[in-house]
XYZ file of C-alpha atoms in Angstrom:
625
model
C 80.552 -58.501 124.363
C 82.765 -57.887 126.700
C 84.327 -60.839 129.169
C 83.977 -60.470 133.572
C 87.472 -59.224 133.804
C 86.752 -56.383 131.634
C 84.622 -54.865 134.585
C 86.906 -55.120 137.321
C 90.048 -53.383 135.146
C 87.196 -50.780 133.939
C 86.446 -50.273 137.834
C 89.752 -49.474 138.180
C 90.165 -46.889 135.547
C 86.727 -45.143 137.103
C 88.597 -44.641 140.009
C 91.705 -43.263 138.307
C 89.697 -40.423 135.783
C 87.843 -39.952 139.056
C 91.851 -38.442 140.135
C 92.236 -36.594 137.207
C 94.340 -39.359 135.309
C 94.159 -41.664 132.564
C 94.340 -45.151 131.596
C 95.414 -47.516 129.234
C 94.774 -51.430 129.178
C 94.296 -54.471 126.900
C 91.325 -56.726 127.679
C 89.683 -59.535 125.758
C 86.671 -59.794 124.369
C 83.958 -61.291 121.659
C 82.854 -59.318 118.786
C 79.215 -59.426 117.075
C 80.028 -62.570 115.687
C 81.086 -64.401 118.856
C 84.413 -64.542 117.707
C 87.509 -63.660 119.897
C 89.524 -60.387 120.315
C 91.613 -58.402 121.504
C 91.276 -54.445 122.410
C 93.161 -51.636 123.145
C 91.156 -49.141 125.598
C 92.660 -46.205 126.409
C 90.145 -44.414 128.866
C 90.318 -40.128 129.570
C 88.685 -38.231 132.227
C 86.162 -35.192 131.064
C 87.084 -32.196 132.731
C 85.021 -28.534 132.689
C 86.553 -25.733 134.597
C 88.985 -27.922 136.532
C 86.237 -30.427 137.451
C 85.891 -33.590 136.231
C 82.471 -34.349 134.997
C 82.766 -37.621 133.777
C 85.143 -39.613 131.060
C 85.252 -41.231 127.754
C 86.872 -44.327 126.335
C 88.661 -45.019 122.712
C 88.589 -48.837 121.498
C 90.856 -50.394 118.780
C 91.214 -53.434 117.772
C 94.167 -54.795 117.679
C 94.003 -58.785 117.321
C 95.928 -58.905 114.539
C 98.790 -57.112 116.553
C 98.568 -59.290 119.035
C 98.266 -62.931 117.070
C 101.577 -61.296 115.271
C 103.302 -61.528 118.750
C 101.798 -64.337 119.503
C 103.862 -65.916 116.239
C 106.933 -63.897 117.271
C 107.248 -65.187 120.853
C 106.895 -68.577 119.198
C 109.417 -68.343 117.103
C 112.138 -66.920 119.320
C 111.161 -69.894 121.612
C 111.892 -72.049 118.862
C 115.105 -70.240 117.730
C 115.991 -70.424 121.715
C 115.483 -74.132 121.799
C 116.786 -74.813 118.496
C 119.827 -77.079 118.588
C 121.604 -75.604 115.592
C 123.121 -71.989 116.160
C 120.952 -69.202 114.504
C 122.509 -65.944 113.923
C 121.144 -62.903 112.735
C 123.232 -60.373 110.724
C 122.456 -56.573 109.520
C 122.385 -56.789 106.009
C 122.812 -52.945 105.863
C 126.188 -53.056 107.758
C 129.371 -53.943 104.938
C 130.721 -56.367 107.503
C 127.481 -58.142 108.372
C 127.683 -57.376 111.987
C 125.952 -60.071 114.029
C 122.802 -58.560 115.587
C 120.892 -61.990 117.546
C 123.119 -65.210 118.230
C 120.858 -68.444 119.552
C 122.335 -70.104 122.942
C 123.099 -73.099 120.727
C 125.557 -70.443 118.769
C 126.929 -70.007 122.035
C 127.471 -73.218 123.317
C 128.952 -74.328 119.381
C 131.093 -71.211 119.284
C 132.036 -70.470 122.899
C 131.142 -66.812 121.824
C 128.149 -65.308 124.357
C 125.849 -63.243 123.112
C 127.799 -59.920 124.223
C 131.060 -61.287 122.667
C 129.298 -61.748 119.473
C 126.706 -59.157 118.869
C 128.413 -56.166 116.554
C 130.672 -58.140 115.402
C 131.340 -58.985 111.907
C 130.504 -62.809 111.038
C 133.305 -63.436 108.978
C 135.258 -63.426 112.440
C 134.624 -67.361 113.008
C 136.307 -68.408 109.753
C 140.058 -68.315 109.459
C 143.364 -69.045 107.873
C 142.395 -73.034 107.799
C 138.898 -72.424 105.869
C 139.791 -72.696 102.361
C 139.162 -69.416 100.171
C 136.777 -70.639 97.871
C 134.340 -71.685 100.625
C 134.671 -67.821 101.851
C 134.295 -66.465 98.566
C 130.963 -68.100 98.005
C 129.647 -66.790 101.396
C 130.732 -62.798 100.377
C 129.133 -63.458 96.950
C 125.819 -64.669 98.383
C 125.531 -62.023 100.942
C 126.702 -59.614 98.377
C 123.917 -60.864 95.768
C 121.774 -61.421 98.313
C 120.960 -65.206 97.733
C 120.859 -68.573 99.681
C 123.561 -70.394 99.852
C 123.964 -74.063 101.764
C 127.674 -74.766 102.019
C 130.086 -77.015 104.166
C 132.895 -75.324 105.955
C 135.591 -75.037 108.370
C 134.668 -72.789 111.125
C 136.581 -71.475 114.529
C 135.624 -71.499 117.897
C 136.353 -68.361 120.692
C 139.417 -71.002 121.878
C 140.813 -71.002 118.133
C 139.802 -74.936 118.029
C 138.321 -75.664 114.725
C 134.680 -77.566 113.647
C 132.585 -78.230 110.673
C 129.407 -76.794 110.301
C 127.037 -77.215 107.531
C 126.228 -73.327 106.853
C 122.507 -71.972 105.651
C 122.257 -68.314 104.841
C 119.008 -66.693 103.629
C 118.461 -63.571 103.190
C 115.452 -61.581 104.983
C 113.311 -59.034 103.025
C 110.861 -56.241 104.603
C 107.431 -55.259 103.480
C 109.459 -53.210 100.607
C 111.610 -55.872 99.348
C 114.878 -54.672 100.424
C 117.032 -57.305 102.158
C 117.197 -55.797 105.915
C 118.949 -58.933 107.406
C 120.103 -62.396 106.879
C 119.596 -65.470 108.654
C 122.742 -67.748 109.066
C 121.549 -71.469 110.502
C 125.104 -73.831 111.201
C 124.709 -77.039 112.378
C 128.576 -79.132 113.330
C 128.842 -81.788 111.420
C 132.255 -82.493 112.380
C 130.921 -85.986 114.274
C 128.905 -86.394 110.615
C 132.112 -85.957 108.506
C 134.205 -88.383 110.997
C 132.088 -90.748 110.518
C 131.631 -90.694 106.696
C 135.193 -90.569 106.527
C 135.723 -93.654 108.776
C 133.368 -95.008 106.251
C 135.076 -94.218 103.373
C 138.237 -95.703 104.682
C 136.634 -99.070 105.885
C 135.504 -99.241 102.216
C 139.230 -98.878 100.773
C 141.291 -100.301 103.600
C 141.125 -104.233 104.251
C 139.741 -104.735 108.326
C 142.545 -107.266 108.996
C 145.670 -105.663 108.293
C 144.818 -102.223 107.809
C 146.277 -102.235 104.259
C 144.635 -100.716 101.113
C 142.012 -102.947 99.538
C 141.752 -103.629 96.063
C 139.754 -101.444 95.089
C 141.953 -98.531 95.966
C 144.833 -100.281 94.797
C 143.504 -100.381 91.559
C 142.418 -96.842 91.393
C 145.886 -95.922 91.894
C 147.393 -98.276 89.570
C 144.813 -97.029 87.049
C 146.134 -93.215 87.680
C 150.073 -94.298 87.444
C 148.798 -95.895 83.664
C 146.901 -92.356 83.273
C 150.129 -90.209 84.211
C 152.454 -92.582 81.605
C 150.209 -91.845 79.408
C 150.695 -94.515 77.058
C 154.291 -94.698 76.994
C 155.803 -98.226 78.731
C 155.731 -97.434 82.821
C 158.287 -97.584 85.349
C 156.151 -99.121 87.525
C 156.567 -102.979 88.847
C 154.641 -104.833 90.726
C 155.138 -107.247 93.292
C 152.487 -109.987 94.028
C 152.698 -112.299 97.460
C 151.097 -115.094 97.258
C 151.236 -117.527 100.876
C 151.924 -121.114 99.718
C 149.188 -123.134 101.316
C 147.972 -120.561 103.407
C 144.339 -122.508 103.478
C 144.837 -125.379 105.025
C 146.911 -123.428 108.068
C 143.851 -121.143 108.639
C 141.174 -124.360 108.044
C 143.254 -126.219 110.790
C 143.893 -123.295 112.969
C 140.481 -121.370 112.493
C 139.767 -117.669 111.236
C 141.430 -116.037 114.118
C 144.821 -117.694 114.145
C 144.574 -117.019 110.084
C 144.035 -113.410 110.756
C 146.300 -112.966 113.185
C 148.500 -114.392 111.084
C 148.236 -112.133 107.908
C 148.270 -109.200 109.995
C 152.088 -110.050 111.132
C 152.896 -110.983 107.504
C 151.528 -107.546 106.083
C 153.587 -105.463 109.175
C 156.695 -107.294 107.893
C 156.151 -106.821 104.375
C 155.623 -102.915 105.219
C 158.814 -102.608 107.395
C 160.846 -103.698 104.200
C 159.465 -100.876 101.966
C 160.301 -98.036 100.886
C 158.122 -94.526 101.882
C 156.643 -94.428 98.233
C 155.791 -98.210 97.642
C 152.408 -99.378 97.839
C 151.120 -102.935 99.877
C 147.544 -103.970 99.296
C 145.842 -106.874 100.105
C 144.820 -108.392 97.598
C 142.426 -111.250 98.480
C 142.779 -114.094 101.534
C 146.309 -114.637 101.086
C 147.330 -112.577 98.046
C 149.374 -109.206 98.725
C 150.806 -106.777 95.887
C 153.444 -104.390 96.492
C 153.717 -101.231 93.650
C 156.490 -99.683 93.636
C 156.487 -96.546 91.101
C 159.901 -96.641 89.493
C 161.957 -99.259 89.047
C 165.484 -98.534 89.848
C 167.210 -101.651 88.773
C 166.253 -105.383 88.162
C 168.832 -106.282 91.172
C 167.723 -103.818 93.675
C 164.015 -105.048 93.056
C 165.325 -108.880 93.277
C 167.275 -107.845 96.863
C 163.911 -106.925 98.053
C 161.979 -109.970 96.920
C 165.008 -112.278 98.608
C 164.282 -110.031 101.788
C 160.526 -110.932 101.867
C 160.753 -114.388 101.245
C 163.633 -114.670 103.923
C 161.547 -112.224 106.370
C 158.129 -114.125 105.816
C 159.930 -117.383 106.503
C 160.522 -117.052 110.065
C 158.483 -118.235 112.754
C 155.686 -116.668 113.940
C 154.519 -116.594 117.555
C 150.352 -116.694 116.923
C 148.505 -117.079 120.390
C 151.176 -119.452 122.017
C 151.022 -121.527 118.973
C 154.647 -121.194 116.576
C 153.792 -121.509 113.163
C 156.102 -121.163 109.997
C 154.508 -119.806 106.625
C 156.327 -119.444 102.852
C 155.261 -117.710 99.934
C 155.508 -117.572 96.272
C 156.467 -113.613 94.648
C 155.426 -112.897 91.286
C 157.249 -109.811 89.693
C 156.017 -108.512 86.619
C 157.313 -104.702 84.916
C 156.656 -103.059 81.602
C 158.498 -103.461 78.734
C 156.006 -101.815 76.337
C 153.823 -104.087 75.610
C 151.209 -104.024 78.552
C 148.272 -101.849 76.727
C 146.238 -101.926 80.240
C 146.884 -101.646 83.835
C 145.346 -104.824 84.588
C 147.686 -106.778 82.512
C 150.365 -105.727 84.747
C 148.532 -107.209 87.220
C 147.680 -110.457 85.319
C 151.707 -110.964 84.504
C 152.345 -110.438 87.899
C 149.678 -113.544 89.257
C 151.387 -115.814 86.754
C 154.620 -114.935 87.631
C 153.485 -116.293 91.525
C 151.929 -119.199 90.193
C 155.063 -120.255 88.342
C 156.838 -119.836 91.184
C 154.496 -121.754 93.355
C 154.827 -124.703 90.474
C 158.342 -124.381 91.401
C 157.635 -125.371 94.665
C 157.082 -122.197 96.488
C 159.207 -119.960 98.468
C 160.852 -118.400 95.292
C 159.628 -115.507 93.072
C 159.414 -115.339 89.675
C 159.844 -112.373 86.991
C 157.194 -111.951 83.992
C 158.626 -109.020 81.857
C 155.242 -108.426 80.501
C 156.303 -109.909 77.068
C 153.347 -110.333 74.791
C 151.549 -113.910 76.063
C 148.010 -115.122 75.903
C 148.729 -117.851 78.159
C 145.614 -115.704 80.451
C 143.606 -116.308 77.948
C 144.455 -120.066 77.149
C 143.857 -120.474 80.965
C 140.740 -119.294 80.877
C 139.282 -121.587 77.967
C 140.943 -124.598 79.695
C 139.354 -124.445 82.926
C 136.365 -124.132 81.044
C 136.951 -127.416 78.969
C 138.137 -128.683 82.250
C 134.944 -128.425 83.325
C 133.201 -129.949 80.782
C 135.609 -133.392 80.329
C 135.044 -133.919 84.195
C 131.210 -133.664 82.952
C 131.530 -135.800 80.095
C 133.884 -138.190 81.072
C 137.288 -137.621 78.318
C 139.425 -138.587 81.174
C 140.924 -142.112 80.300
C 143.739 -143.907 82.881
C 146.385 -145.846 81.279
C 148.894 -148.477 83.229
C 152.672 -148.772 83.594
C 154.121 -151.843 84.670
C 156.379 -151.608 87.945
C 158.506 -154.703 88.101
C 161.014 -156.745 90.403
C 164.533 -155.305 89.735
C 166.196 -158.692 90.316
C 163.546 -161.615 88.869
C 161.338 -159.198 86.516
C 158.105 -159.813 87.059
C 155.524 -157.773 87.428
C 154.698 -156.485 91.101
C 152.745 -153.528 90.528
C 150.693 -150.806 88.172
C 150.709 -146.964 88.516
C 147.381 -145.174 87.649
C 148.328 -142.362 84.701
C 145.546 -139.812 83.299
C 145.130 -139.142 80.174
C 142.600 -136.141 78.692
C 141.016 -137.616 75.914
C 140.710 -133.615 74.710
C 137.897 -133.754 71.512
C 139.971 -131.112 69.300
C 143.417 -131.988 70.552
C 143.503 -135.690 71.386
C 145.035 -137.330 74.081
C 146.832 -134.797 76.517
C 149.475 -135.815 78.980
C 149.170 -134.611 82.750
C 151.415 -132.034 81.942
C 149.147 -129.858 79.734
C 146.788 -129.822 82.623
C 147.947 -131.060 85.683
C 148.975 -127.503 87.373
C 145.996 -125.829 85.601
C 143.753 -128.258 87.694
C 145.431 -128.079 91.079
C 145.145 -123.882 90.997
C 141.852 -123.494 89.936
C 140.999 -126.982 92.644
C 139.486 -129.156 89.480
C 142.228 -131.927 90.682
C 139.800 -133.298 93.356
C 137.147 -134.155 91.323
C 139.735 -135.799 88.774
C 141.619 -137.252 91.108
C 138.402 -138.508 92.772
C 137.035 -140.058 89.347
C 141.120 -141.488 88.868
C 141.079 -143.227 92.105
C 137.786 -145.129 91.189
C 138.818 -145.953 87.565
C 141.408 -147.313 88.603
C 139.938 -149.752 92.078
C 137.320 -150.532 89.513
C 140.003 -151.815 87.106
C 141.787 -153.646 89.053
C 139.520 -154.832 90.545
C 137.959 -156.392 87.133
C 141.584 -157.879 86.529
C 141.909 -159.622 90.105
C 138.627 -161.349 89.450
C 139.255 -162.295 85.832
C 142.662 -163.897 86.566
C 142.985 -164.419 90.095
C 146.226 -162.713 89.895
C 146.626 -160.205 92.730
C 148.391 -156.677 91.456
C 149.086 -153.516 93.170
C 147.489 -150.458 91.953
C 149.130 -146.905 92.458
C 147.191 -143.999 92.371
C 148.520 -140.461 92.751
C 146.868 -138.275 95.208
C 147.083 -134.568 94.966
C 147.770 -132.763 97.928
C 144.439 -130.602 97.743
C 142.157 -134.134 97.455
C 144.483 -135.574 100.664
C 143.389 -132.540 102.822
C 140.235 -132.713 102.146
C 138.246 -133.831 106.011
C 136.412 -136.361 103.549
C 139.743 -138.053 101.709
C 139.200 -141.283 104.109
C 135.537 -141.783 103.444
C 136.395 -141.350 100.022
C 138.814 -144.118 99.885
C 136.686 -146.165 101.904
C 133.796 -145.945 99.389
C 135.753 -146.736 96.179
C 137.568 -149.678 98.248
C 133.729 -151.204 98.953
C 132.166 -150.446 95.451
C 134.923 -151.709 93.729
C 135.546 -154.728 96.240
C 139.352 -154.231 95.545
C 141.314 -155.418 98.679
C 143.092 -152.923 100.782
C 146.644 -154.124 100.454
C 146.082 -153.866 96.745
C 146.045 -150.092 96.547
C 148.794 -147.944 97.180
C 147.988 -144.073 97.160
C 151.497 -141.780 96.128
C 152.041 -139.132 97.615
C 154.267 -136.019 97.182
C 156.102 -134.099 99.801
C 153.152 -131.099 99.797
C 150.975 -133.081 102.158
C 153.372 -132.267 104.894
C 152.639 -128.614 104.332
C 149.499 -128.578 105.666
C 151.129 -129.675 108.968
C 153.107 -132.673 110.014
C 151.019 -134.443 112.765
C 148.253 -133.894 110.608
C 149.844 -135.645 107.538
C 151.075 -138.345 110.201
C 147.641 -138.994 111.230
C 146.084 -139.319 107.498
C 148.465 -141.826 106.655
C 147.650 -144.163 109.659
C 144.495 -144.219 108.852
C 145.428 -144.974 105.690
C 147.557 -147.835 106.958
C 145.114 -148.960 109.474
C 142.857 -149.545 105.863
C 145.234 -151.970 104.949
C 146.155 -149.008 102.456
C 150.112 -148.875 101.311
C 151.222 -145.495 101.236
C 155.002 -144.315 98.804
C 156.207 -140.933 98.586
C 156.641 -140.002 95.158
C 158.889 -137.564 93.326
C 161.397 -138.068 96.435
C 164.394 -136.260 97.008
C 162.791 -132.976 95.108
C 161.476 -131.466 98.093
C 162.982 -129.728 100.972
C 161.820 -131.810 104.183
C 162.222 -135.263 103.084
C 165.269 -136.560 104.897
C 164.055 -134.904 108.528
C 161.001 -136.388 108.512
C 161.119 -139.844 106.448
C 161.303 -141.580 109.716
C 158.505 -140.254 110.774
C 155.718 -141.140 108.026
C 154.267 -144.500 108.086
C 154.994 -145.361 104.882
C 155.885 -148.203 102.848
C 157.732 -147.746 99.777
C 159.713 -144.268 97.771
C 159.975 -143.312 94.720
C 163.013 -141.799 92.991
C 162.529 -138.741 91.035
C 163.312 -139.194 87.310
C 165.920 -136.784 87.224
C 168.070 -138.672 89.293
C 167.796 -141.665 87.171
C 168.760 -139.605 83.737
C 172.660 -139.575 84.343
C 172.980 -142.205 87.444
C 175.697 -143.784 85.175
C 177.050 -140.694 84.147
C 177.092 -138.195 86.992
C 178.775 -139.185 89.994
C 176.616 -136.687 91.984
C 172.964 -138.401 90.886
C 174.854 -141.848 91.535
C 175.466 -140.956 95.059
C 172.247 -139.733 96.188
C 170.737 -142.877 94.660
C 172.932 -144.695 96.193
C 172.289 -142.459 99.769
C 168.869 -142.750 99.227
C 168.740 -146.675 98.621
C 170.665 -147.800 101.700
C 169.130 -145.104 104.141
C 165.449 -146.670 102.817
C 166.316 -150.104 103.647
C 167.131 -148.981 106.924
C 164.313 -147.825 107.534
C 162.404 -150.687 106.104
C 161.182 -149.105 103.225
C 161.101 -150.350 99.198
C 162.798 -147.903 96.413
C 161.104 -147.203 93.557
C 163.703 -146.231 90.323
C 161.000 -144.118 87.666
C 162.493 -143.370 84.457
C 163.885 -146.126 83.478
C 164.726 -145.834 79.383
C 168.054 -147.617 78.975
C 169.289 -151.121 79.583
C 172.145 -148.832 81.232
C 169.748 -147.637 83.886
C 169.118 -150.921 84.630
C 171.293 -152.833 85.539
C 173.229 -150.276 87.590
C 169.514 -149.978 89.917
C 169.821 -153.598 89.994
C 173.223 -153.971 90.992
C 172.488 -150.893 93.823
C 169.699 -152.824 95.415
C 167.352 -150.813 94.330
C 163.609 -152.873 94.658
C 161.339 -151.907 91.907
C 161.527 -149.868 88.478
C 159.093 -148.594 85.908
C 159.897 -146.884 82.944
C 159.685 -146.630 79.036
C 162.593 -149.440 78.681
C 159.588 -152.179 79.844
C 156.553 -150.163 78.386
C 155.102 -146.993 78.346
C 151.709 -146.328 80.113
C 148.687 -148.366 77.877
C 144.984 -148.780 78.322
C 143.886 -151.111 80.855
C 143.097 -153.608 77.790
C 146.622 -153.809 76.163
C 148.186 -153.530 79.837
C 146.088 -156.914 80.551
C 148.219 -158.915 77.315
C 151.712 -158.354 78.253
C 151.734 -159.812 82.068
C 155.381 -160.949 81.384
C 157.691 -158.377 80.637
């Protein structure tokens, strides 16, 4: 059945037989199965002896033709609209001349369609697209295979792009490969961005340095290049000395602001083939790949320390900032790279034990003191668990009548393999790793809860001292701390005096000043201990609202033998008094010692020559010493 249309277009081709002529035309129709098709009439005129008599028609079908152009125009739509460039090439042509180019081709390529058609593709590749790449594209149109491959491409302009390229060949009814079909796409946004990514991931957001996980993929490939033999290589490792507290008082920003001027001063004072890396909050590490000489590596730690030293200018705000340097080189012994590493850290915490602002040198000699860390913080753990910390008691007494004034607090590790430990095998172990608090915490209400006991047993009133680290005196909760022990022990105020060391004024000045009146306004007494070892005593004594100082023991060794210890005593004593304050002589071991204190006005001493430090029980016996 034919549709209405069909009538008028056959109307028409009446009219043209009817002149002698024929006629060709497509019309649609249904077949005997009501399904739709498409026909191809061609329609002739009958002609006998020059007249025309009538005419005749010839039907094909040709639906199959027509669905096939159907799918074609389709397609090139698509391949119009497509947003990656399509190109076509003549696979029978040696130079795979470019026969069909997409307008996104154009508009990636800056090449119109007349600019590119007939020519040979390998014109958009040049000198900057590496060999290989173009060697894989010949041998896939050569074989005749797919290929999917990344690759540096030119523009008309000679500007350069990456495109992800897809060639696939295209085979006729035969099988032979007549063409090929080359889809790019720029990924050059794509790659950017994945390389931005990859950089974030190995470069620290703050300063822009490395990160430690690059640094260490380099210091594993220096080890690999050595190859076993002992490595030129050292290692510097910053460490800020008490770079916490500044950014806990200042906030994040300040702090960041911060490290990013200490890492552009550290990396003006390198060299081009030396390495900085953050480390971690505070921690940098400079590698430098061949040590020259120890001296020329020493110059260059005195350099940093002096450099980081100086005053910053953070957002108005003029903050100062020290560090401890850790140096550590090869000597043969490291068997891994991260042991280089490892000597390095210890090398900056012995320099921080040393006060900070110094650096240190670990030669990598054979140690296991890593190791022997490690277990101790562990046991650490568990004796501030279990309770093996004991406090013993040493008498402070009146240099002029004798008699007992005071008792310091003194810890003891009551370790179950090794017995009874002295501060100093764990002391510095527990202030890096932060343990201290909770010791010094458990320490402060021993020792209220001690005295305490004694007061009420005997009625006889005695100062306590209790040493307070600097990481438990920073802490926002130190005064509610003290207030708690001072109510569950019932131990009067003006019988507890907290010492102190000089490393609470790192943290900040005002901020120590504001601690210790609210200490004071407690009724707590407040001494400086370990005085004249630091670096800021004398310029800001007059400042702290303090009550009493102690003299270092090292003064008191040779104060009747060394006129130089003698005089600082001596300085030390009289510029006290002045300012109203008691002097406390530790130390004291010979009869010597004594009476040359006494005779110099000093107020109070403690020391081995009157007893050593004893449990609370046998402290409580001897009240006259």
């Amino acid at each position: 059945m034919l549709l209405p249309e069909f009538y008028d277009v056959a109307s028409d081709a009446l009219i043209l037989m009817a002149g002698g002529e024929s006629h060709s035309y497509e019309i649609a129709g249904l077949n005997a199965s009501g399904q739709a098709i498409f026909v191809d009439v061609v329609n002739l005129p009958i002609v006998v002896d020059g007249e025309i008599i009538g005419g005749y028609g010839i039907a094909r079908d040709i639906s199959e033709r027509k669905k096939a152009e159907d799918r074609m125009r389709l397609l090139e739509r698509g391949i119009e609209a497509s947003p990656n460039g399509v190109v076509m090439l003549d696979a029978s042509v040696a130079n795979y001349p470019m026969v069909y180019v997409n307008p996104a081709f154009t508009e990636m390529s800056g090449y119109q369609p007349a600019e590119a058609i007939g020519k040979g593709f390998l014109v958009l590749f040049g000198k900057g697209t590496a060999p290989e790449a173009l060697r894989l594209i010949q041998s896939a149109l050569a074989q005749q295979r797919e290929l999917d491959i990344t690759i540096l491409s030119y523009r008309k302009n000679g500007s350069t792009f990456w495109k992800k390229l897809t060639i696939t060949p295209v085979y006729d009814g035969h099988g032979d490969c007549t063409h090929y079909i080359a889809a790019q796409q720029d990924v050059t946004r794509q790659l950017k961005s994945d390389e931005l990514l990859d950089y974030q991931a190995r470069h620290d957001s703050v300063t822009g340095l490395q990160n430690r996980q690059l640094f260490e993929t380099h210091l594993n490939q220096a080890f690999a290049r050595a190859r076993g033999k002992p490595s030129d290589m050292v290692l510097l490792y910053v460490d800020l000395d008490d770079f916490k507290s500044l950014n806990e008082s200042l906030g994040r920003r300040a702090g960041d602001l911060l490290l990013a001027v200490v890492a552009d001063r550290l990396r003006k004072l390198l060299a081009n083939d030396d390495e900085l890396t953050r480390l971690a909050a505070d921690e940098f590490v400079v590698m430098r790949p061949a040590l020259q000489t120890e001296t020329e590596v020493k110059i260059l730690a005195s350099r940093m320390l002096t450099r980081l030293a100086e005053a910053y200018d953070i957002e108005g705000q003029r903050l100062s900032i020290s560090a401890s340097i850790g140096i550590a080189s090869d000597d043969g012994s490291v068997q891994q790279p991260k042991e280089l590493l490892d000597n390095a850290a210890l090398a900056a915490r012995e320099a921080k034990l040393q006060g900070g602002n110094t650096f240190c040198w670990n030669h990598g000699a054979a140690s296991t003191t890593g190791a022997e860390q490690v277990i101790m913080r562990r046991e650490l753990m568990e004796a501030i668990e279990d309770h093996q910390f004991v406090v013993h008691y040493q008498p402070l007494l009146d240099a002029k009548t004798g008699r007992l004034r005071s008792a310091e607090a003194l810890v003891r590790w009551n370790h179950p393999d090794r017995g009874l430990l002295l501060p100093g095998a764990f002391i510095s172990l527990a202030e890096q790793t932060g343990q201290i608090v909770a010791i010094g915490r458990w320490v402060l209400h021993q020792a209220c809860m001690d005295m305490a006991q004694r007061w009420r047993q005997t009625g006889q009133a005695v100062s306590i001292a209790v040493n307070i680290s600097p990481l438990q005196f920073r802490r926002p909760e130190f005064i509610e701390d003290v207030l708690a022990v001072l109510e569950a022990s019932g131990l009067p105020p003006e019988l507890l005096e907290l010492e102190v060391t000089e490393g609470v004024l790192l943290s900040g000045i005002d901020k120590a000043i504001l601690m210790l009146k609210s200490l004071r306004d407690l009724g707590v007494q407040v001494a400086i201990d370990d005085f004249g070892t630091g670096f800021s005593s004398l310029s800001y004594l007059r400042q702290l609202p303090i009550t009493k100082v102690k003299l270092d023991r090292s003064f008191i060794i040779d104060v009747t033998t060394d006129r130089g210890s003698a005089a600082i005593v001596q300085g030390v004593i009289t510029m006290a008094h002045h300012l109203g304050l008691l002097v406390v002589a530790e130390g004291i071991e010979t009869v010597e010692q004594k009476n040359y204190l006494t005779a110099s006005d000093c107020d109070l001493l403690q020391g081995f020559l009157y007893s050593r430090p004893v449990p609370l029980g046998q402290f409580a016996l001897g009240l006259e010493y």
